[in-house]
Each structure stands twice: as structure tokens, then as C-alpha cells.
mmCIF file of N, CA and C in Angstrom:
data_model
loop_
_atom_site.group_PDB
_atom_site.id
_atom_site.type_symbol
_atom_site.label_atom_id
_atom_site.label_comp_id
_atom_site.label_asym_id
_atom_site.label_seq_id
_atom_site.Cartn_x
_atom_site.Cartn_y
_atom_site.Cartn_z
ATOM 1 N N MET U 174 -8.356 7.988 14.446
ATOM 2 C CA MET U 174 -8.355 9.187 13.638
ATOM 3 C C MET U 174 -9.445 9.081 12.573
ATOM 4 N N PRO U 175 -10.595 9.608 12.849
ATOM 5 C CA PRO U 175 -11.688 9.501 11.880
ATOM 6 C C PRO U 175 -11.397 10.209 10.560
ATOM 7 N N ASP U 176 -10.522 11.198 10.586
ATOM 8 C CA ASP U 176 -10.210 11.922 9.349
ATOM 9 C C ASP U 176 -8.854 11.537 8.770
ATOM 10 N N ALA U 177 -8.347 10.389 9.153
ATOM 11 C CA ALA U 177 -7.038 9.939 8.659
ATOM 12 C C ALA U 177 -7.117 9.697 7.159
ATOM 13 N N PRO U 178 -6.110 10.155 6.424
ATOM 14 C CA PRO U 178 -6.087 9.907 4.986
ATOM 15 C C PRO U 178 -5.949 8.414 4.679
ATOM 16 N N ALA U 179 -6.498 8.007 3.571
ATOM 17 C CA ALA U 179 -6.473 6.602 3.166
ATOM 18 C C ALA U 179 -5.047 6.064 3.090
ATOM 19 N N GLU U 180 -4.100 6.879 2.631
ATOM 20 C CA GLU U 180 -2.723 6.394 2.515
ATOM 21 C C GLU U 180 -2.132 6.041 3.882
ATOM 22 N N LEU U 181 -2.496 6.793 4.919
ATOM 23 C CA LEU U 181 -2.004 6.486 6.259
ATOM 24 C C LEU U 181 -2.629 5.189 6.765
ATOM 25 N N LEU U 182 -3.920 5.024 6.547
ATOM 26 C CA LEU U 182 -4.585 3.791 6.975
ATOM 27 C C LEU U 182 -4.011 2.585 6.242
ATOM 28 N N ARG U 183 -3.775 2.750 4.959
ATOM 29 C CA ARG U 183 -3.185 1.648 4.171
ATOM 30 C C ARG U 183 -1.789 1.305 4.678
ATOM 31 N N ALA U 184 -1.001 2.320 4.943
ATOM 32 C CA ALA U 184 0.353 2.092 5.460
ATOM 33 C C ALA U 184 0.299 1.411 6.829
ATOM 34 N N ALA U 185 -0.648 1.810 7.671
ATOM 35 C CA ALA U 185 -0.773 1.201 8.998
ATOM 36 C C ALA U 185 -1.108 -0.284 8.887
ATOM 37 N N VAL U 186 -1.935 -0.621 7.910
ATOM 38 C CA VAL U 186 -2.342 -2.018 7.741
ATOM 39 C C VAL U 186 -1.203 -2.873 7.195
ATOM 40 N N VAL U 187 -0.420 -2.355 6.258
ATOM 41 C CA VAL U 187 0.589 -3.197 5.597
ATOM 42 C C VAL U 187 2.007 -3.046 6.151
ATOM 43 N N HIS U 188 2.234 -2.103 7.066
ATOM 44 C CA HIS U 188 3.625 -1.796 7.419
ATOM 45 C C HIS U 188 4.387 -2.947 8.063
ATOM 46 N N ASP U 189 3.730 -3.889 8.682
ATOM 47 C CA ASP U 189 4.441 -5.025 9.292
ATOM 48 C C ASP U 189 4.271 -6.335 8.527
ATOM 49 N N LEU U 190 3.539 -6.321 7.422
ATOM 50 C CA LEU U 190 3.302 -7.561 6.680
ATOM 51 C C LEU U 190 4.591 -8.206 6.179
ATOM 52 N N GLY U 191 5.529 -7.402 5.732
ATOM 53 C CA GLY U 191 6.793 -7.938 5.225
ATOM 54 C C GLY U 191 7.553 -8.715 6.279
ATOM 55 N N GLU U 192 7.352 -8.358 7.553
ATOM 56 C CA GLU U 192 8.028 -9.067 8.638
ATOM 57 C C GLU U 192 7.569 -10.514 8.739
ATOM 58 N N ASN U 193 6.379 -10.804 8.256
ATOM 59 C CA ASN U 193 5.902 -12.191 8.270
ATOM 60 C C ASN U 193 6.806 -13.087 7.429
ATOM 61 N N ALA U 194 7.328 -12.557 6.354
ATOM 62 C CA ALA U 194 8.186 -13.334 5.469
ATOM 63 C C ALA U 194 9.663 -13.224 5.846
ATOM 64 N N VAL U 195 10.068 -12.061 6.328
ATOM 65 C CA VAL U 195 11.484 -11.774 6.551
ATOM 66 C C VAL U 195 11.894 -11.970 8.002
ATOM 67 N N GLY U 196 10.983 -11.733 8.915
ATOM 68 C CA GLY U 196 11.301 -11.726 10.341
ATOM 69 C C GLY U 196 11.471 -10.297 10.810
ATOM 70 N N ASP U 197 11.642 -10.121 12.087
ATOM 71 C CA ASP U 197 11.758 -8.786 12.649
ATOM 72 C C ASP U 197 13.009 -8.704 13.509
ATOM 73 N N LEU U 198 13.565 -7.528 13.565
ATOM 74 C CA LEU U 198 14.688 -7.247 14.455
ATOM 75 C C LEU U 198 14.233 -6.221 15.478
ATOM 76 N N ALA U 199 14.772 -6.290 16.652
ATOM 77 C CA ALA U 199 14.457 -5.308 17.686
ATOM 78 C C ALA U 199 14.908 -3.924 17.234
ATOM 79 N N SER U 200 14.152 -2.913 17.626
ATOM 80 C CA SER U 200 14.462 -1.534 17.232
ATOM 81 C C SER U 200 15.891 -1.114 17.567
ATOM 82 N N PRO U 201 16.426 -1.452 18.760
ATOM 83 C CA PRO U 201 17.807 -1.057 19.036
ATOM 84 C C PRO U 201 18.802 -1.632 18.028
ATOM 85 N N VAL U 202 18.556 -2.841 17.562
ATOM 86 C CA VAL U 202 19.441 -3.457 16.565
ATOM 87 C C VAL U 202 19.349 -2.680 15.258
ATOM 88 N N LYS U 203 18.136 -2.311 14.863
ATOM 89 C CA LYS U 203 17.941 -1.539 13.630
ATOM 90 C C LYS U 203 18.640 -0.188 13.719
ATOM 91 N N ARG U 204 18.522 0.483 14.880
ATOM 92 C CA ARG U 204 19.145 1.808 15.036
ATOM 93 C C ARG U 204 20.664 1.728 15.011
ATOM 94 N N ARG U 205 21.234 0.665 15.580
ATOM 95 C CA ARG U 205 22.697 0.539 15.630
ATOM 96 C C ARG U 205 23.304 0.025 14.330
ATOM 97 N N ASN U 206 22.466 -0.504 13.441
ATOM 98 C CA ASN U 206 22.955 -1.089 12.194
ATOM 99 C C ASN U 206 22.152 -0.574 11.006
ATOM 100 N N PRO U 207 22.349 0.687 10.619
ATOM 101 C CA PRO U 207 21.531 1.266 9.552
ATOM 102 C C PRO U 207 21.655 0.536 8.215
ATOM 103 N N GLY U 208 22.819 -0.017 7.919
ATOM 104 C CA GLY U 208 22.981 -0.770 6.677
ATOM 105 C C GLY U 208 22.146 -2.043 6.679
ATOM 106 N N LEU U 209 22.185 -2.750 7.791
ATOM 107 C CA LEU U 209 21.379 -3.957 7.938
ATOM 108 C C LEU U 209 19.895 -3.618 7.880
ATOM 109 N N TYR U 210 19.519 -2.513 8.525
ATOM 110 C CA TYR U 210 18.129 -2.072 8.528
ATOM 111 C C TYR U 210 17.663 -1.758 7.103
ATOM 112 N N ALA U 211 18.498 -1.098 6.318
ATOM 113 C CA ALA U 211 18.137 -0.782 4.930
ATOM 114 C C ALA U 211 17.932 -2.063 4.116
ATOM 115 N N LYS U 212 18.806 -3.048 4.315
ATOM 116 C CA LYS U 212 18.653 -4.327 3.601
ATOM 117 C C LYS U 212 17.369 -5.036 4.029
ATOM 118 N N LEU U 213 17.080 -4.990 5.312
ATOM 119 C CA LEU U 213 15.860 -5.612 5.825
ATOM 120 C C LEU U 213 14.622 -4.934 5.237
ATOM 121 N N GLU U 214 14.644 -3.609 5.162
ATOM 122 C CA GLU U 214 13.513 -2.889 4.565
ATOM 123 C C GLU U 214 13.320 -3.277 3.106
ATOM 124 N N ALA U 215 14.419 -3.446 2.373
ATOM 125 C CA ALA U 215 14.323 -3.848 0.969
ATOM 126 C C ALA U 215 13.721 -5.251 0.853
ATOM 127 N N LEU U 216 14.137 -6.161 1.723
ATOM 128 C CA LEU U 216 13.577 -7.512 1.709
ATOM 129 C C LEU U 216 12.085 -7.493 2.068
ATOM 130 N N GLU U 217 11.715 -6.644 3.019
ATOM 131 C CA GLU U 217 10.305 -6.528 3.390
ATOM 132 C C GLU U 217 9.486 -5.974 2.219
ATOM 133 N N ALA U 218 10.042 -5.002 1.497
ATOM 134 C CA ALA U 218 9.345 -4.443 0.332
ATOM 135 C C ALA U 218 9.152 -5.513 -0.739
ATOM 136 N N GLU U 219 10.167 -6.333 -0.943
ATOM 137 C CA GLU U 219 10.045 -7.446 -1.899
ATOM 138 C C GLU U 219 8.952 -8.420 -1.459
ATOM 139 N N ALA U 220 8.921 -8.727 -0.177
ATOM 140 C CA ALA U 220 7.902 -9.646 0.348
ATOM 141 C C ALA U 220 6.507 -9.059 0.161
ATOM 142 N N LEU U 221 6.357 -7.761 0.403
ATOM 143 C CA LEU U 221 5.065 -7.111 0.179
ATOM 144 C C LEU U 221 4.649 -7.210 -1.275
ATOM 145 N N ALA U 222 5.594 -6.988 -2.170
ATOM 146 C CA ALA U 222 5.293 -7.057 -3.603
ATOM 147 C C ALA U 222 4.827 -8.455 -3.993
ATOM 148 N N VAL U 223 5.478 -9.472 -3.457
ATOM 149 C CA VAL U 223 5.084 -10.853 -3.745
ATOM 150 C C VAL U 223 3.652 -11.103 -3.264
ATOM 151 N N MET U 224 3.279 -10.477 -2.137
ATOM 152 C CA MET U 224 1.930 -10.629 -1.600
ATOM 153 C C MET U 224 0.907 -9.745 -2.322
ATOM 154 N N GLY U 225 1.398 -8.917 -3.255
ATOM 155 C CA GLY U 225 0.495 -8.040 -3.991
ATOM 156 C C GLY U 225 0.238 -6.700 -3.331
ATOM 157 N N PHE U 226 1.098 -6.308 -2.401
ATOM 158 C CA PHE U 226 0.961 -5.031 -1.705
ATOM 159 C C PHE U 226 2.182 -4.167 -1.982
ATOM 160 N N ASP U 227 2.014 -2.901 -1.736
ATOM 161 C CA ASP U 227 3.166 -2.002 -1.709
ATOM 162 C C ASP U 227 2.950 -1.040 -0.562
ATOM 163 N N PHE U 228 4.039 -0.495 -0.088
ATOM 164 C CA PHE U 228 3.960 0.465 1.010
ATOM 165 C C PHE U 228 3.805 1.843 0.403
ATOM 166 N N PRO U 229 2.711 2.521 0.717
ATOM 167 C CA PRO U 229 2.494 3.831 0.104
ATOM 168 C C PRO U 229 3.525 4.856 0.571
ATOM 169 N N ALA U 230 3.898 5.731 -0.333
ATOM 170 C CA ALA U 230 4.781 6.831 0.040
ATOM 171 C C ALA U 230 3.972 7.789 0.910
ATOM 172 N N LEU U 231 4.511 8.127 2.055
ATOM 173 C CA LEU U 231 3.807 9.018 2.972
ATOM 174 C C LEU U 231 4.554 10.337 3.106
ATOM 175 N N PRO U 232 3.824 11.435 3.221
ATOM 176 C CA PRO U 232 4.485 12.698 3.566
ATOM 177 C C PRO U 232 5.145 12.563 4.943
ATOM 178 N N ARG U 233 6.114 13.388 5.198
ATOM 179 C CA ARG U 233 6.910 13.301 6.422
ATOM 180 C C ARG U 233 6.044 13.290 7.687
ATOM 181 N N ASP U 234 5.015 14.133 7.757
ATOM 182 C CA ASP U 234 4.206 14.197 8.970
ATOM 183 C C ASP U 234 3.419 12.907 9.200
ATOM 184 N N LEU U 235 2.912 12.313 8.133
ATOM 185 C CA LEU U 235 2.180 11.060 8.284
ATOM 186 C C LEU U 235 3.114 9.898 8.598
ATOM 187 N N ALA U 236 4.303 9.911 8.010
ATOM 188 C CA ALA U 236 5.291 8.872 8.326
ATOM 189 C C ALA U 236 5.688 8.972 9.799
ATOM 190 N N ALA U 237 5.839 10.188 10.308
ATOM 191 C CA ALA U 237 6.180 10.380 11.721
ATOM 192 C C ALA U 237 5.050 9.891 12.621
ATOM 193 N N LEU U 238 3.811 10.127 12.225
ATOM 194 C CA LEU U 238 2.664 9.659 12.997
ATOM 195 C C LEU U 238 2.615 8.132 13.018
ATOM 196 N N LEU U 239 2.859 7.513 11.877
ATOM 197 C CA LEU U 239 2.870 6.046 11.815
ATOM 198 C C LEU U 239 3.993 5.477 12.685
ATOM 199 N N THR U 240 5.151 6.096 12.654
ATOM 200 C CA THR U 240 6.277 5.662 13.486
ATOM 201 C C THR U 240 5.926 5.770 14.965
ATOM 202 N N LEU U 241 5.290 6.877 15.351
ATOM 203 C CA LEU U 241 4.864 7.050 16.738
ATOM 204 C C LEU U 241 3.878 5.960 17.143
ATOM 205 N N CYS U 242 2.888 5.716 16.323
ATOM 206 C CA CYS U 242 1.873 4.706 16.645
ATOM 207 C C CYS U 242 2.471 3.311 16.723
ATOM 208 N N ASP U 243 3.390 2.999 15.839
ATOM 209 C CA ASP U 243 4.040 1.684 15.844
ATOM 210 C C ASP U 243 4.862 1.510 17.121
ATOM 211 N N GLY U 244 5.611 2.525 17.489
ATOM 212 C CA GLY U 244 6.398 2.466 18.725
ATOM 213 C C GLY U 244 5.524 2.397 19.958
ATOM 214 N N LEU U 245 4.439 3.163 19.962
ATOM 215 C CA LEU U 245 3.519 3.150 21.097
ATOM 216 C C LEU U 245 2.875 1.775 21.249
ATOM 217 N N ASP U 246 2.527 1.161 20.129
ATOM 218 C CA ASP U 246 1.960 -0.187 20.153
ATOM 219 C C ASP U 246 2.938 -1.168 20.803
ATOM 220 N N ALA U 247 4.193 -1.117 20.411
ATOM 221 C CA ALA U 247 5.203 -2.027 20.978
ATOM 222 C C ALA U 247 5.401 -1.764 22.470
ATOM 223 N N TYR U 248 5.490 -0.496 22.824
ATOM 224 C CA TYR U 248 5.701 -0.137 24.229
ATOM 225 C C TYR U 248 4.532 -0.598 25.092
ATOM 226 N N LEU U 249 3.317 -0.312 24.652
ATOM 227 C CA LEU U 249 2.149 -0.681 25.454
ATOM 228 C C LEU U 249 1.965 -2.191 25.526
ATOM 229 N N TRP U 250 2.310 -2.897 24.465
ATOM 230 C CA TRP U 250 2.250 -4.362 24.524
ATOM 231 C C TRP U 250 3.170 -4.858 25.634
ATOM 232 N N ALA U 251 4.380 -4.331 25.666
ATOM 233 C CA ALA U 251 5.341 -4.757 26.682
ATOM 234 C C ALA U 251 4.878 -4.374 28.088
ATOM 235 N N VAL U 252 4.313 -3.183 28.234
ATOM 236 C CA VAL U 252 3.830 -2.742 29.545
ATOM 237 C C VAL U 252 2.733 -3.669 30.057
ATOM 238 N N VAL U 253 1.845 -4.079 29.167
ATOM 239 C CA VAL U 253 0.728 -4.937 29.565
ATOM 240 C C VAL U 253 1.171 -6.377 29.780
ATOM 241 N N HIS U 254 1.996 -6.899 28.868
ATOM 242 C CA HIS U 254 2.332 -8.319 28.893
ATOM 243 C C HIS U 254 3.627 -8.658 29.616
ATOM 244 N N ARG U 255 4.539 -7.707 29.715
ATOM 245 C CA ARG U 255 5.837 -7.956 30.371
ATOM 246 C C ARG U 255 6.253 -6.773 31.239
ATOM 247 N N PRO U 256 5.396 -6.340 32.169
ATOM 248 C CA PRO U 256 5.741 -5.158 32.978
ATOM 249 C C PRO U 256 7.030 -5.344 33.770
ATOM 250 N N ASP U 257 7.310 -6.558 34.192
ATOM 251 C CA ASP U 257 8.540 -6.820 34.933
ATOM 252 C C ASP U 257 9.766 -6.510 34.083
ATOM 253 N N TYR U 258 9.726 -6.885 32.831
ATOM 254 C CA TYR U 258 10.839 -6.645 31.916
ATOM 255 C C TYR U 258 11.000 -5.152 31.637
ATOM 256 N N VAL U 259 9.875 -4.464 31.436
ATOM 257 C CA VAL U 259 9.910 -3.025 31.169
ATOM 258 C C VAL U 259 10.515 -2.284 32.352
ATOM 259 N N GLU U 260 10.142 -2.686 33.552
ATOM 260 C CA GLU U 260 10.631 -2.001 34.754
ATOM 261 C C GLU U 260 12.129 -2.176 34.970
ATOM 262 N N ARG U 261 12.677 -3.325 34.614
ATOM 263 C CA ARG U 261 14.097 -3.561 34.909
ATOM 264 C C ARG U 261 15.027 -3.318 33.713
ATOM 265 N N ASN U 262 14.482 -2.993 32.565
ATOM 266 C CA ASN U 262 15.299 -2.778 31.376
ATOM 267 C C ASN U 262 15.266 -1.300 30.988
ATOM 268 N N GLN U 263 16.397 -0.639 31.113
ATOM 269 C CA GLN U 263 16.479 0.806 30.856
ATOM 270 C C GLN U 263 16.114 1.187 29.425
ATOM 271 N N ALA U 264 16.261 0.272 28.494
ATOM 272 C CA ALA U 264 15.953 0.590 27.093
ATOM 273 C C ALA U 264 14.485 0.967 26.923
ATOM 274 N N TRP U 265 13.599 0.343 27.723
ATOM 275 C CA TRP U 265 12.173 0.683 27.616
ATOM 276 C C TRP U 265 11.914 2.097 28.100
ATOM 277 N N GLY U 266 12.606 2.522 29.132
ATOM 278 C CA GLY U 266 12.474 3.907 29.600
ATOM 279 C C GLY U 266 12.949 4.886 28.543
ATOM 280 N N ALA U 267 14.058 4.558 27.902
ATOM 281 C CA ALA U 267 14.574 5.408 26.828
ATOM 282 C C ALA U 267 13.593 5.450 25.655
ATOM 283 N N MET U 268 12.994 4.304 25.365
ATOM 284 C CA MET U 268 12.007 4.264 24.281
ATOM 285 C C MET U 268 10.818 5.154 24.620
ATOM 286 N N PHE U 269 10.353 5.077 25.864
ATOM 287 C CA PHE U 269 9.228 5.911 26.265
ATOM 288 C C PHE U 269 9.569 7.390 26.118
ATOM 289 N N GLU U 270 10.773 7.774 26.494
ATOM 290 C CA GLU U 270 11.195 9.178 26.349
ATOM 291 C C GLU U 270 11.211 9.596 24.878
ATOM 292 N N ARG U 271 11.687 8.711 23.997
ATOM 293 C CA ARG U 271 11.675 9.018 22.554
ATOM 294 C C ARG U 271 10.242 9.177 22.049
ATOM 295 N N LEU U 272 9.356 8.286 22.504
ATOM 296 C CA LEU U 272 7.953 8.381 22.090
ATOM 297 C C LEU U 272 7.317 9.671 22.589
ATOM 298 N N CYS U 273 7.627 10.062 23.817
ATOM 299 C CA CYS U 273 7.113 11.334 24.353
ATOM 300 C C CYS U 273 7.574 12.505 23.498
ATOM 301 N N ALA U 274 8.840 12.495 23.115
ATOM 302 C CA ALA U 274 9.375 13.568 22.277
ATOM 303 C C ALA U 274 8.705 13.573 20.907
ATOM 304 N N GLN U 275 8.504 12.389 20.326
ATOM 305 C CA GLN U 275 7.825 12.315 19.024
ATOM 306 C C GLN U 275 6.404 12.848 19.134
ATOM 307 N N ALA U 276 5.690 12.462 20.178
ATOM 308 C CA ALA U 276 4.316 12.931 20.375
ATOM 309 C C ALA U 276 4.297 14.442 20.531
ATOM 310 N N SER U 277 5.246 14.967 21.267
ATOM 311 C CA SER U 277 5.335 16.415 21.455
ATOM 312 C C SER U 277 5.602 17.125 20.131
ATOM 313 N N ASP U 278 6.538 16.589 19.347
ATOM 314 C CA ASP U 278 6.854 17.175 18.037
ATOM 315 C C ASP U 278 5.631 17.206 17.125
ATOM 316 N N LEU U 279 4.763 16.210 17.267
ATOM 317 C CA LEU U 279 3.557 16.125 16.440
ATOM 318 C C LEU U 279 2.372 16.853 17.076
ATOM 319 N N ARG U 280 2.637 17.488 18.211
ATOM 320 C CA ARG U 280 1.590 18.201 18.961
ATOM 321 C C ARG U 280 0.474 17.255 19.412
ATOM 322 N N LEU U 281 0.891 16.067 19.823
ATOM 323 C CA LEU U 281 -0.048 15.043 20.274
ATOM 324 C C LEU U 281 0.259 14.577 21.695
ATOM 325 N N ALA U 282 1.042 15.364 22.429
ATOM 326 C CA ALA U 282 1.489 14.927 23.750
ATOM 327 C C ALA U 282 0.320 14.635 24.684
ATOM 328 N N GLU U 283 -0.680 15.490 24.698
ATOM 329 C CA GLU U 283 -1.807 15.286 25.612
ATOM 330 C C GLU U 283 -2.544 13.983 25.286
ATOM 331 N N LYS U 284 -2.842 13.766 24.018
ATOM 332 C CA LYS U 284 -3.534 12.533 23.611
ATOM 333 C C LYS U 284 -2.656 11.312 23.879
ATOM 334 N N PHE U 285 -1.368 11.425 23.603
ATOM 335 C CA PHE U 285 -0.414 10.346 23.849
ATOM 336 C C PHE U 285 -0.471 9.912 25.310
ATOM 337 N N HIS U 286 -0.363 10.875 26.223
ATOM 338 C CA HIS U 286 -0.356 10.551 27.650
ATOM 339 C C HIS U 286 -1.717 10.023 28.106
ATOM 340 N N GLU U 287 -2.776 10.501 27.491
ATOM 341 C CA GLU U 287 -4.116 9.987 27.797
ATOM 342 C C GLU U 287 -4.211 8.494 27.431
ATOM 343 N N ILE U 288 -3.679 8.141 26.275
ATOM 344 C CA ILE U 288 -3.698 6.738 25.838
ATOM 345 C C ILE U 288 -2.843 5.880 26.758
ATOM 346 N N VAL U 289 -1.634 6.324 27.057
ATOM 347 C CA VAL U 289 -0.744 5.562 27.933
ATOM 348 C C VAL U 289 -1.393 5.360 29.303
ATOM 349 N N LYS U 290 -1.943 6.413 29.863
ATOM 350 C CA LYS U 290 -2.597 6.313 31.173
ATOM 351 C C LYS U 290 -3.783 5.373 31.109
ATOM 352 N N GLY U 291 -4.578 5.464 30.049
ATOM 353 C CA GLY U 291 -5.733 4.584 29.913
ATOM 354 C C GLY U 291 -5.343 3.124 29.858
ATOM 355 N N VAL U 292 -4.292 2.821 29.129
ATOM 356 C CA VAL U 292 -3.832 1.424 29.053
ATOM 357 C C VAL U 292 -3.279 0.975 30.406
ATOM 358 N N CYS U 293 -2.461 1.806 31.010
ATOM 359 C CA CYS U 293 -1.872 1.441 32.308
ATOM 360 C C CYS U 293 -2.928 1.308 33.394
ATOM 361 N N ASP U 294 -4.012 2.071 33.291
ATOM 362 C CA ASP U 294 -5.100 1.978 34.260
ATOM 363 C C ASP U 294 -6.099 0.886 33.923
ATOM 364 N N GLY U 295 -5.882 0.179 32.808
ATOM 365 C CA GLY U 295 -6.769 -0.907 32.420
ATOM 366 C C GLY U 295 -8.065 -0.455 31.778
ATOM 367 N N LYS U 296 -8.117 0.784 31.292
ATOM 368 C CA LYS U 296 -9.348 1.294 30.668
ATOM 369 C C LYS U 296 -9.499 0.837 29.222
ATOM 370 N N PHE U 297 -8.395 0.549 28.571
ATOM 371 C CA PHE U 297 -8.463 0.141 27.156
ATOM 372 C C PHE U 297 -8.055 -1.306 27.059
#
């Protein structure tokens, strides 16, 4: 995104840094345990602060875009590095459907599918 606002780029760079100190939980665990997820987010924010960073407040549309990109990154990593696991685990199919819906909501469905196809075809 050549015209991406600085706050989105900053958020993209720092959004996983807190996981280096706290660790990460799989998305299904976070979705099923919102209280645990909230505590984990607070610990990640503390870790960012210790490192001298903060997570910028994003408007809803930019936060949704960052969420889509983060999920797409995880999905494509799994498709490239663990295709056998993706094929036999229904959760990955459900994740892909959620990502498709998010891309559609953001009016990015065409670009989303172009990226997925490019990665699956080995172009990227």
C-alpha cells in the first residue's frame, strides 16, 4: 500500500513484538477465551512499553485491514510450509472463509484472491 498512513505501517511493524516477550496463543484459543485474550493483550502492551514502543490507536477500518493482513500472513505461511496440515485440518478452511469475508467487507476481495493465487502458484 504505497499510500498507507504512517500509523498503519507503525502498527504493522510493532503488532507482534509483544509476543516475543509474552508468547503467542493460537487464534482459536484467543477466540474461545476472550478474558485470557484480554490479559494477553495487556501483557503484550506492557512488553511493548518496556521496549520503548506503543501500539498506535487505529481507526476501525485500518484495524480491520491490519487484522486481515495478519490473518492472511498466518494462512499463507501454513499453506506454503505445512500444506498437508492445512488440507486435513478444517480450522484452516474456516479461517480462509473468515479471511474471504473480511476482504469482501473491506472491498479487497479481488486483490485478496490475487495474492492467495500468486502465493499458491509460487509467484510470490
